[in-house]
Phi, psi and omega in degrees: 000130168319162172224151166331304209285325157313338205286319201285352182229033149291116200309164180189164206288121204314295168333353184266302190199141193310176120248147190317344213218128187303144172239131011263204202181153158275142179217096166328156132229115185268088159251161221219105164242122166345089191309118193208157161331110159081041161295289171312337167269320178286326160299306200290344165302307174308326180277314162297339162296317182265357190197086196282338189286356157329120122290123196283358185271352176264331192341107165261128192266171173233086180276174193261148167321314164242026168069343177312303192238161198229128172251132187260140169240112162248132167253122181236166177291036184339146181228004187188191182252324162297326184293305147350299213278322199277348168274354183241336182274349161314282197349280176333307165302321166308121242265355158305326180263122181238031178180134154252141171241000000 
C-alpha cells in the first residue's frame, strides 16, 4: 500500500507534470518496521542498493513506545525521480517494511 507521501513520486510521463523537487537533493526516508533481528541490515541493504554512496552510520533508529516496530531515518542524496520511485517501490515490497514516509 502507497502512503500519500509515495503518491506524489508515483510515476507518471515526463510530459505530464514537473517535479516537485531540484535533483539532486538530500530526501529524508522514514520506514517503519517490526523490530525484529536484521531489520536494519536488511533496510540498510535495500537503500545502498538504490543510493549505493548511503552511509549506513547516519541511519537514525526509533524503537515504538512499546518496542513491537522499529523506525529508520535515512536521509540519502537523490539523484533523480526515478531513483526515488524506484527506492520507495523497494521499501514498500519488502516483507519486513510496514510503512515508507
Amino acid at each position: 500500500m502507497l502512503s500519500v507521501t509515495t503518491a506524489i513520486f508515483v510515476k507518471m510521463a515526463e510530459d505530464e507534470q514537473p517535479s516537485l523537487l531540484e535533483f539532486p537533493c538530500d530526501f529524508p526516508l522514514k520506514i517503519i518496521g517490526i523490530q525484529q533481528p536484521g531489520y536494519a541490515q536488511a533496510i540498510l541493504g535495500v537503500v545502498q542498493q538504490h543510493a549505493p554512496e548511503y552511509d549506513g552510520s547516519t541511519m537514525e533508529m526509533r524503537p515504538s513506545s512499546k518496542g513491537k516496530y522499529l523506525s529508520l531515518t535515512c536521509t540519502i542524496r537523490a539523484q533523480s525521480r526515478a531513483q526515488l520511485d524506484a527506492l520507495y517501490q523497494a521499501l514498500c515490497d519488502h516483507p519486513l517494511v510496514v510503512k515508507v514516509l
